[in-house]
Short mmCIF file of C-alpha atoms and ligand atoms in Angstrom, two decimals:
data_model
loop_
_atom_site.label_atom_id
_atom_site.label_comp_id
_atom_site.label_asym_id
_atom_site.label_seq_id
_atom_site.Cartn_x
_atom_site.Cartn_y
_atom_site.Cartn_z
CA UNK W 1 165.79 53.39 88.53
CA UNK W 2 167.54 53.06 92.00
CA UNK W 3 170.42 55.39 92.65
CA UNK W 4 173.47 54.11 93.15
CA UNK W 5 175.56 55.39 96.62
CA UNK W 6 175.80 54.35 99.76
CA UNK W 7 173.24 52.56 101.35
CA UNK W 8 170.87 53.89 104.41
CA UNK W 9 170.67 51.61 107.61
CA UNK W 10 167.08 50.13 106.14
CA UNK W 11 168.89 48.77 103.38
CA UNK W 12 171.40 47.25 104.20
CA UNK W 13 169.53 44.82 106.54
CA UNK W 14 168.32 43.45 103.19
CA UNK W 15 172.31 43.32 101.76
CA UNK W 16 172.75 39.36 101.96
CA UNK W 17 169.28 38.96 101.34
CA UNK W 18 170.28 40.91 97.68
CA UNK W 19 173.53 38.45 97.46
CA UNK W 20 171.18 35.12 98.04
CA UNK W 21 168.50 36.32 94.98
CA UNK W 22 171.35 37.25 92.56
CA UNK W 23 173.15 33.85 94.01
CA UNK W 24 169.78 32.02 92.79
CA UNK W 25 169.25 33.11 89.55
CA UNK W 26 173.07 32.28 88.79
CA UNK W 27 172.64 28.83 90.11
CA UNK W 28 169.28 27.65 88.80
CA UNK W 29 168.22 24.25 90.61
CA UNK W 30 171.16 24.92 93.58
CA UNK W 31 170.16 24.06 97.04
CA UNK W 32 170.47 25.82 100.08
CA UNK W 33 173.84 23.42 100.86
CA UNK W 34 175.20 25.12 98.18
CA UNK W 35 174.45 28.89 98.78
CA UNK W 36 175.59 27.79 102.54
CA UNK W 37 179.21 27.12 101.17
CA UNK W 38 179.25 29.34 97.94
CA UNK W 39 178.24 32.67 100.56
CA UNK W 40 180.17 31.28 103.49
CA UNK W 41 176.65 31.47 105.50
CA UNK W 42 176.81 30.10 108.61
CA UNK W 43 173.91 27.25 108.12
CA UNK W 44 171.72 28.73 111.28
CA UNK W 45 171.81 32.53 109.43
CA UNK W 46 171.44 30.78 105.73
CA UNK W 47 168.14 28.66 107.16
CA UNK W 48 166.77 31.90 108.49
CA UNK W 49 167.54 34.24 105.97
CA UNK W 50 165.98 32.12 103.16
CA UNK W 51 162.55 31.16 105.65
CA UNK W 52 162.19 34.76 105.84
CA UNK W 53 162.58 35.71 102.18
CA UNK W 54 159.89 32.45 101.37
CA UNK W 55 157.72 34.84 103.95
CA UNK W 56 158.13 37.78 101.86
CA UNK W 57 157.34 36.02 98.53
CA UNK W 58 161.03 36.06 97.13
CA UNK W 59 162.07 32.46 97.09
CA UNK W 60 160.68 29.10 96.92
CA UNK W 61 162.14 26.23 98.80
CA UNK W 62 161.13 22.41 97.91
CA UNK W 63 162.94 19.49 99.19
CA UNK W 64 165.67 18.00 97.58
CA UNK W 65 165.72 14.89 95.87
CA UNK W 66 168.34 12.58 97.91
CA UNK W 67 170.61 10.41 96.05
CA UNK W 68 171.08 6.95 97.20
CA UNK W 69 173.70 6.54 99.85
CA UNK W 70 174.02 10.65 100.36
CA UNK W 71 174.91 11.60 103.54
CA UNK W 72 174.01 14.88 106.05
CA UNK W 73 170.89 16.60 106.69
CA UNK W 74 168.40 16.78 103.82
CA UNK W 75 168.55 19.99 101.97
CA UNK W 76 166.16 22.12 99.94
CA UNK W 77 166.39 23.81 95.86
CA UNK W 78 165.73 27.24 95.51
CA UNK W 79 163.89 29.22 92.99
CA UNK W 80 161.72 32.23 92.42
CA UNK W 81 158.55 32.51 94.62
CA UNK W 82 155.16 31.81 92.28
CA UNK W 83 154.25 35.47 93.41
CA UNK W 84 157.59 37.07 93.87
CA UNK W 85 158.49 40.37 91.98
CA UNK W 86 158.53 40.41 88.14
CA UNK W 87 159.94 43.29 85.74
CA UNK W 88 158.82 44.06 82.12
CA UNK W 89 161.70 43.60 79.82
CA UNK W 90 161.07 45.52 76.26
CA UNK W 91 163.64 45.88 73.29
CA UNK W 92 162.33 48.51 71.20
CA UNK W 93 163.94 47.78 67.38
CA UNK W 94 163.91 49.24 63.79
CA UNK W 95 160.87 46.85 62.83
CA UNK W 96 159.25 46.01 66.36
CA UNK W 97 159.33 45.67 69.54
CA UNK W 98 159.53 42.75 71.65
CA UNK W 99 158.92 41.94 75.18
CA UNK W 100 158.83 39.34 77.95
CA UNK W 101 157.36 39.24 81.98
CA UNK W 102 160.48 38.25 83.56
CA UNK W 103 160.90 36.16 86.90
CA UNK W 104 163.92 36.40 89.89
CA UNK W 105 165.25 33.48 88.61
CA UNK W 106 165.72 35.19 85.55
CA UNK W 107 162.94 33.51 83.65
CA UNK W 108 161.69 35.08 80.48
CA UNK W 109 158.09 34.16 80.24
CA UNK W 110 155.00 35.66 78.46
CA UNK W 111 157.47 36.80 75.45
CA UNK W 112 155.53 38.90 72.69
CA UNK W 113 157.04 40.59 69.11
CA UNK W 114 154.61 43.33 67.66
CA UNK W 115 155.58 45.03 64.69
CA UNK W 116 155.23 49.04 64.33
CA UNK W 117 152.23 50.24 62.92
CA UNK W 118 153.80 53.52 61.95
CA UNK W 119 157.11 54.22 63.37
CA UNK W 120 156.22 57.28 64.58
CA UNK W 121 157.39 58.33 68.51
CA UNK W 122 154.03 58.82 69.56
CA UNK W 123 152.78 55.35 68.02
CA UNK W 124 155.12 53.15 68.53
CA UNK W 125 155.46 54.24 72.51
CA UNK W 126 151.35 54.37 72.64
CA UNK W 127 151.74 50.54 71.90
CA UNK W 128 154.28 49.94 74.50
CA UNK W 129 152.83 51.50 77.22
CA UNK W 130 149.46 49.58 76.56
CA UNK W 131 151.64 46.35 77.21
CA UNK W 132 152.74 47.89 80.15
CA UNK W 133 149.56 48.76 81.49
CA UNK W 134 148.29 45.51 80.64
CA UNK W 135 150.89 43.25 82.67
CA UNK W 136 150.12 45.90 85.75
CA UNK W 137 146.75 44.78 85.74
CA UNK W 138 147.89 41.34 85.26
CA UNK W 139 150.86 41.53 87.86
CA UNK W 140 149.26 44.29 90.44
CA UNK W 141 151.86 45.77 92.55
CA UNK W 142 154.53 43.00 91.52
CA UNK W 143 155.51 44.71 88.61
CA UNK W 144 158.88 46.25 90.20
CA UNK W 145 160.02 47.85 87.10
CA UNK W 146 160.35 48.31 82.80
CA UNK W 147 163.80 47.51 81.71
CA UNK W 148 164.11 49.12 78.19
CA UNK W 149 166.69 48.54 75.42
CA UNK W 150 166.77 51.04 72.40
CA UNK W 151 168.45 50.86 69.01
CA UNK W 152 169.87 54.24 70.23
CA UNK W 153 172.05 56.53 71.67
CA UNK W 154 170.06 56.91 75.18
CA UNK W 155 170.83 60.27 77.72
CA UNK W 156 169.05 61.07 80.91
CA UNK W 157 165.84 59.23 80.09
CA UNK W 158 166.12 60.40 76.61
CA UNK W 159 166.67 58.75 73.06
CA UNK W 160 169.01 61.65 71.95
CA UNK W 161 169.44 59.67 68.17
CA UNK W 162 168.56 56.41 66.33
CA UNK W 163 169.80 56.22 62.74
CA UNK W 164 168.06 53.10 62.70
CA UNK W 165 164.15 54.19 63.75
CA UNK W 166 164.68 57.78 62.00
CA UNK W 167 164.31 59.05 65.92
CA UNK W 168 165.47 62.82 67.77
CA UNK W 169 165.52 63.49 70.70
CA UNK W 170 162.72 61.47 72.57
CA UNK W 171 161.43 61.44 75.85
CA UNK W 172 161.17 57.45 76.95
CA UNK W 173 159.50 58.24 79.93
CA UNK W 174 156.40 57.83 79.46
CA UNK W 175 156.17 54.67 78.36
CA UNK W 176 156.50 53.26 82.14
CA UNK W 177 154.12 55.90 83.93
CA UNK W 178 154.68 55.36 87.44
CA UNK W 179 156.82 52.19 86.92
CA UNK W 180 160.63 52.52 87.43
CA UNK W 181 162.23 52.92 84.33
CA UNK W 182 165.44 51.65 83.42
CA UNK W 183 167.02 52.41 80.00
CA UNK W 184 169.63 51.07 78.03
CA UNK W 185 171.26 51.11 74.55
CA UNK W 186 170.86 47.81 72.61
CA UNK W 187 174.23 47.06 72.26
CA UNK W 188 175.16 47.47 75.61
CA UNK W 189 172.43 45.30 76.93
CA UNK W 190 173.58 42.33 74.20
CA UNK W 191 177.20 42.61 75.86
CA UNK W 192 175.97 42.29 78.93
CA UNK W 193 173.79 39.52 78.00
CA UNK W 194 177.27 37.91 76.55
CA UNK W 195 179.02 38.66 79.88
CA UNK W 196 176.35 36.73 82.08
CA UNK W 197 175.35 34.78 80.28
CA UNK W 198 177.06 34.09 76.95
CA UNK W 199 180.09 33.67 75.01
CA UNK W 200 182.05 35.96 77.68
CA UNK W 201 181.43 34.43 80.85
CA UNK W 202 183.94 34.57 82.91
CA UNK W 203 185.59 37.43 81.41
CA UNK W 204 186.69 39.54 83.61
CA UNK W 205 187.36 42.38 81.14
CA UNK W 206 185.20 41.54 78.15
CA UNK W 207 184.46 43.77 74.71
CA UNK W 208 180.76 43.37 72.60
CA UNK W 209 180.61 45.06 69.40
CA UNK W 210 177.18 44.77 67.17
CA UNK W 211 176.91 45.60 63.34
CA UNK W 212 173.21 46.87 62.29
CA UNK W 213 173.13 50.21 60.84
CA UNK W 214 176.71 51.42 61.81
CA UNK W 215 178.14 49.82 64.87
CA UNK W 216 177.90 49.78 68.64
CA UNK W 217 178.58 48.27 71.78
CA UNK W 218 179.92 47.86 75.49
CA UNK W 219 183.01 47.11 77.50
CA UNK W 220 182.14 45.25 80.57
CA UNK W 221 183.76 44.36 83.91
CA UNK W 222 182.52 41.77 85.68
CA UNK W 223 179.64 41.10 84.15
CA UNK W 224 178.07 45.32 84.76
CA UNK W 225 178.91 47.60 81.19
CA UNK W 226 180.36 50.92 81.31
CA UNK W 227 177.65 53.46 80.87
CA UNK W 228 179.15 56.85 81.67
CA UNK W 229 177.95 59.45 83.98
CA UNK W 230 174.70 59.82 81.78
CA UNK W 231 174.75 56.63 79.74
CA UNK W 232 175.63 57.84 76.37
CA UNK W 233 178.81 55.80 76.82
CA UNK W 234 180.02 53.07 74.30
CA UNK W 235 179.42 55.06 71.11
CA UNK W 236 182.72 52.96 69.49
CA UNK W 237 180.73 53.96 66.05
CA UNK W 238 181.80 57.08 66.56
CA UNK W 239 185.50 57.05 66.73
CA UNK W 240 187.66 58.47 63.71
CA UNK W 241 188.35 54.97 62.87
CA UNK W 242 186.80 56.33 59.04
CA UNK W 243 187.40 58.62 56.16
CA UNK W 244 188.31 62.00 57.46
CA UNK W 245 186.31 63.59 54.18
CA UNK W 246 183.03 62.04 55.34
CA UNK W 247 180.66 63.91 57.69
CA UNK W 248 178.35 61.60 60.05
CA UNK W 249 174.87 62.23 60.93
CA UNK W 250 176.13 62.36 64.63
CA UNK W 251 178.12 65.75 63.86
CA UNK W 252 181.67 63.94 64.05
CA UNK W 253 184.08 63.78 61.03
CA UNK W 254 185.42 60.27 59.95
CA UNK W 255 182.82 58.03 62.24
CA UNK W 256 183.73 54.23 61.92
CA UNK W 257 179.98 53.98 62.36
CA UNK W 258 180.32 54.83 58.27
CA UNK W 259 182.42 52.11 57.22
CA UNK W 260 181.04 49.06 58.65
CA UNK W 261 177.50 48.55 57.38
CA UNK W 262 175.42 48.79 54.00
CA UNK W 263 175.51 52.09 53.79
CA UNK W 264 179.86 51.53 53.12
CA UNK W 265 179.11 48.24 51.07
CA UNK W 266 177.16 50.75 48.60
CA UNK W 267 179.27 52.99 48.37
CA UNK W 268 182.42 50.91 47.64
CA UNK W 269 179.84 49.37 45.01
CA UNK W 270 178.90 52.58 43.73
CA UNK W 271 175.44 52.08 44.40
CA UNK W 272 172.81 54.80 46.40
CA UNK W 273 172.63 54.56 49.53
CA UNK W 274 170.42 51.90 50.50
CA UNK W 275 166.49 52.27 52.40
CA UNK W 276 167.52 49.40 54.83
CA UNK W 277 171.59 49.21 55.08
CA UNK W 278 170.44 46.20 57.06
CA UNK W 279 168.77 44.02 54.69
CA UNK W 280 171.36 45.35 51.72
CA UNK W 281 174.25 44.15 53.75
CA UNK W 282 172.86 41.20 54.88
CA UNK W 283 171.90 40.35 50.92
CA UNK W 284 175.21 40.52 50.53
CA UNK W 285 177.03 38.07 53.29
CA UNK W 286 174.60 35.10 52.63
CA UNK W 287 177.19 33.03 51.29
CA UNK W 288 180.35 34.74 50.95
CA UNK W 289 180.59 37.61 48.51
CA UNK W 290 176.84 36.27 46.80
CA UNK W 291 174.42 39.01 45.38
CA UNK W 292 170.52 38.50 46.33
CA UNK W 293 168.05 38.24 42.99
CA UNK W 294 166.68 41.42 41.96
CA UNK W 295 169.70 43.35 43.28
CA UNK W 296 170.98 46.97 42.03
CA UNK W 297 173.82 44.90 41.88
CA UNK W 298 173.02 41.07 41.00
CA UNK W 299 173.21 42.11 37.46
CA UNK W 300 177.26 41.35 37.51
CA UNK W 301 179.30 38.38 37.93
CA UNK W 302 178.44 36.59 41.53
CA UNK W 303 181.79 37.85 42.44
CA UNK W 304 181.68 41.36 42.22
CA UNK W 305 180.93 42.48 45.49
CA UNK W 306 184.10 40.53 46.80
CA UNK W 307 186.73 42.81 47.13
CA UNK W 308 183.68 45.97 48.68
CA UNK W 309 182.68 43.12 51.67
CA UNK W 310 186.80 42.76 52.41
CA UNK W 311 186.96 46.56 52.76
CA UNK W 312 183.64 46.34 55.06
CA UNK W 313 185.50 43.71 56.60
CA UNK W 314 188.94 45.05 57.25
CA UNK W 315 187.44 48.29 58.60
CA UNK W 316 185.58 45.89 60.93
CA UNK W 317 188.74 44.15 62.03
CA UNK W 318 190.92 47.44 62.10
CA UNK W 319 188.63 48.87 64.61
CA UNK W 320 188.50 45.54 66.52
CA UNK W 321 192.15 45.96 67.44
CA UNK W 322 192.22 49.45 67.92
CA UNK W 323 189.51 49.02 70.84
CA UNK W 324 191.48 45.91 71.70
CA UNK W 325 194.26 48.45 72.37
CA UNK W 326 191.58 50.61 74.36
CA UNK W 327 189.89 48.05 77.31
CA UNK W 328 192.93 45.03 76.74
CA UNK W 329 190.36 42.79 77.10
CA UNK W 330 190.25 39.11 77.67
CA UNK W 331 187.52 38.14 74.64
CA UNK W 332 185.38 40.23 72.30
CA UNK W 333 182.72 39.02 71.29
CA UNK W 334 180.69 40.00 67.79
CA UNK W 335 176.96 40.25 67.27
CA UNK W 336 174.40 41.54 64.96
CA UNK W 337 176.00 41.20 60.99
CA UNK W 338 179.67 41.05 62.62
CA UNK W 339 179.63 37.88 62.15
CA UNK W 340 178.23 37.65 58.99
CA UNK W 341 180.70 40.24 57.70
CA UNK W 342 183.53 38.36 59.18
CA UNK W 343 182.79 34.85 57.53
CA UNK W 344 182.07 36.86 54.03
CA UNK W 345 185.92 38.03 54.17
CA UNK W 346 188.12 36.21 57.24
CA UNK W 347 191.56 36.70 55.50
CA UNK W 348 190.55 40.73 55.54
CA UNK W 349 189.40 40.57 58.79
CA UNK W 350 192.07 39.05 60.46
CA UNK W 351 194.76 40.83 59.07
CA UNK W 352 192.98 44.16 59.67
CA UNK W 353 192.67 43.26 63.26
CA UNK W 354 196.35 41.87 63.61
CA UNK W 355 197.71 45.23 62.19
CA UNK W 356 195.37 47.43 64.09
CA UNK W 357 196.79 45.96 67.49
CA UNK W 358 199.95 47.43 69.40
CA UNK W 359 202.87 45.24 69.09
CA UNK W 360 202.75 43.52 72.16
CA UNK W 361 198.99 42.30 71.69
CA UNK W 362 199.97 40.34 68.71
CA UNK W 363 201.83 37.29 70.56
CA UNK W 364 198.33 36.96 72.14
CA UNK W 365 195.88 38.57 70.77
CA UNK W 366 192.58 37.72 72.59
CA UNK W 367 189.84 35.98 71.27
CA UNK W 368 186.81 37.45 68.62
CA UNK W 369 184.27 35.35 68.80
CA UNK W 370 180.61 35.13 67.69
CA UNK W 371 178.31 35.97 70.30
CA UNK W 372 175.39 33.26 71.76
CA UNK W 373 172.28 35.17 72.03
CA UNK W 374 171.67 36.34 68.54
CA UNK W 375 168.76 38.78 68.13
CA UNK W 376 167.80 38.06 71.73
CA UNK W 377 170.81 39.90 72.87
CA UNK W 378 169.25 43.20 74.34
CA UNK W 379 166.15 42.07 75.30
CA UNK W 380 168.22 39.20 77.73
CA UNK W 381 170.56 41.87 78.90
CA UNK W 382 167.39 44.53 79.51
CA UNK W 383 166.36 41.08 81.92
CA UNK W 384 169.86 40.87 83.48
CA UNK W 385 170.48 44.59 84.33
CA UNK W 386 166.47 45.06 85.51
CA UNK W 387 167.12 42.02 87.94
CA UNK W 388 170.04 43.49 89.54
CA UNK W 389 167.65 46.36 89.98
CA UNK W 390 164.96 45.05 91.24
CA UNK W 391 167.03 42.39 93.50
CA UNK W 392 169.10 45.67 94.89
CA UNK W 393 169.09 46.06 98.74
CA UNK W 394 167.16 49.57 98.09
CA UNK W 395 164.30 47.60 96.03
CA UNK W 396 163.70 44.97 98.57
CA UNK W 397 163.50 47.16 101.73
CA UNK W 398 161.02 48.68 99.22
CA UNK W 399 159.00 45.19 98.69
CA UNK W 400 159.27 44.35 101.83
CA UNK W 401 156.88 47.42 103.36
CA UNK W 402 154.31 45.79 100.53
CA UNK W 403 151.22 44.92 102.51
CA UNK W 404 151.08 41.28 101.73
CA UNK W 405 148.12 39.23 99.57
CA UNK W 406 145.54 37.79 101.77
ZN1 ZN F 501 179.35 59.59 64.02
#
């Protein structure tokens, strides 16, 4: 979307302006005391500053309720302005996609889940862009930008591969027309969601892996994820973490992304390969080691998947610590079926993950923990990282040159 750099004269007249919106959505219901002190404003520059950005539609001010007995000068809460900017978050999955107008405040409103008609490219991005094109004409000139997540590995605007949606090698570009587009792998966006706003707040180092088909995720620092120089980065599925003999579908020999999921659950079990290593793997965790009905597999003893889930699990774990080893950070956090696959076998887990860490991580070995926001994961962090976007010093000088409603 915006390029990153140094930033021309225009914008940086608009730099605390930037600080004060990202200040707001991190403090919903804070006052303009608050920001004062939390920004070290002086209160003469804080009082202008935020009547000028209620002039340019970017924050709302109403008074403050007083307690009884408070002291000083009455103060005001801030919040998004009723006609402010708004960006379209979308998270594009294996069954649907989802999406949601989102406000400054970091408000997800208007939140829609269509399943694919076909899963072709062509289809499936026909469908977004019509959603697109529908909030422009609801929105106007608001509409600052489409933050995308994909089940995918994503390169220069591109979807280069998604094991999950059968996709190569497709142009996302389109499905914004002359919108800003920012892209971003699902997993990524879910640990970013985590770092803002989840189970890793606070982190200052933090480490989000997600199970699904294979496994992905993000190391973050300070709340922004490490997306390389063309934001392929974060592939952990595809570290040798595996069986040397296997071949992935990425090219690489020995892929973790093999062990973790249905597709290794089968073949410990010595069943095919399943049509949705999802759903098989899933079928399998409900309850420890249980076997759904009508299962290639349900015809044994309840049991019998046991000891193929602690594999899953311990390759899961082993991983865990080697990446521990990696970033040394302060949590990790699991989503997706990590979870899942982690209750179904803890003793395999844990001991997997103990062994896979260097000596002196074991005293304190930092914290795996579920993550918060579930299956909401990218589509919050597609929110987050298209805020910080659209909130940049660069996007408001832009705004600001907006002619303004009458
Ligand atoms: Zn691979």
């Amino acid at each position: 979307m915006a390029s990153s750099g140094r930033l021309t004269a225009g914008e940086a007249r608009w730099h605390t302006a930037a600080q004060i919106l990202t200040w707001v959505r991190a403090h919903p219901g804070g006052t303009r005391a608050e920001l004062t002190q939390d920004l070290r404003l002086n209160s003469g520059l804080a009082t202008e500053i935020t009547a000028r950005l209620r002039a340019m539609r970017l924050l709302e001010e109403t008074p403050a309720p007083r307690a009884t007995g408070q002291r000083g000068r009455p103060t005001t809460v801030l919040g998004a302005h009723p006609e402010g900017p708004v960006l379209l978050a979308v998270d594009l999955r294996t069954a649907e996609w989802r999406s949601a107008v989102v406000t400054l405040d970091g408000q997800l409103t208007e939140t829609a889940s269509v399943r694919h008609g076909s899963r072709s490219p062509r289809a499936v991005l026909a469908a977004i862009r019509g959603r697109v094109d529908a909030v422009l004409r609801a929105y106007g000139n608001r509409v600052r930008g489409v933050s995308l997540a994909v089940a995918g590995t994503v390169h220069e605007g591109r979807l280069v591969q998604s094991a999950t949606l059968g996709w190569r090698d497709v142009d996302l570009g389109l499905v914004a027309g002359d919108v800003p587009l920012l892209l971003g792998n699902d997993a990524t966006l879910a640990g970013v969601a985590e770092a803002r706003t989840g189970a890793s707040v606070g982190a200052s180092t933090a480490l989000h892996l997600m199970v699904v088909v294979g496994i992905g995720g993000t190391v973050t620092v300070d709340g922004r994820p490490a997306t390389g120089s063309h934001g392929a980065a974060g592939e952990y599925g595809h570290q040798p973490y595996g069986d040397r003999s296997l071949i992935c579908p990425c090219g690489a020999r020995g892929c973790w992304d093999l062990e973790v999921d249905g597709r290794a659950l089968a073949r410990h079990l010595g069943v095919a390969e399943p049509q949705d290593p999802a759903a098989f793997l899933r079928d399998h965790l409900g309850g420890g080691a249980a076997v759904a009905a009508g299962d290639a597999v349900a015809a044994g003893p309840a049991d019998a998947a046991g000891p193929a889930v602690a594999r899953v699990a311990a390759a899961l774990g082993g991983g865990v610590g080697a990446l521990v080893n990696v970033h040394d950070p302060a949590t990790v956090t699991l989503g997706g079926l990590a979870p899942l696959l982690r209750r179904a076998a803890p003793d395999a887990f844990e001991q997997a993950y103990l062994d896979g860490l260097m000596a002196f991580h074991k005293g304190r070995p930092p914290a795996v923990v579920d993550a918060v926001h579930g299956d909401d994961g990218p589509l919050q962090g597609a929110a987050v990282l298209g805020l910080d976007e659209i909130t940049s010093e660069a996007a408001l000088a832009a705004w600001a040159t907006l002619p303004l409603p009458q």
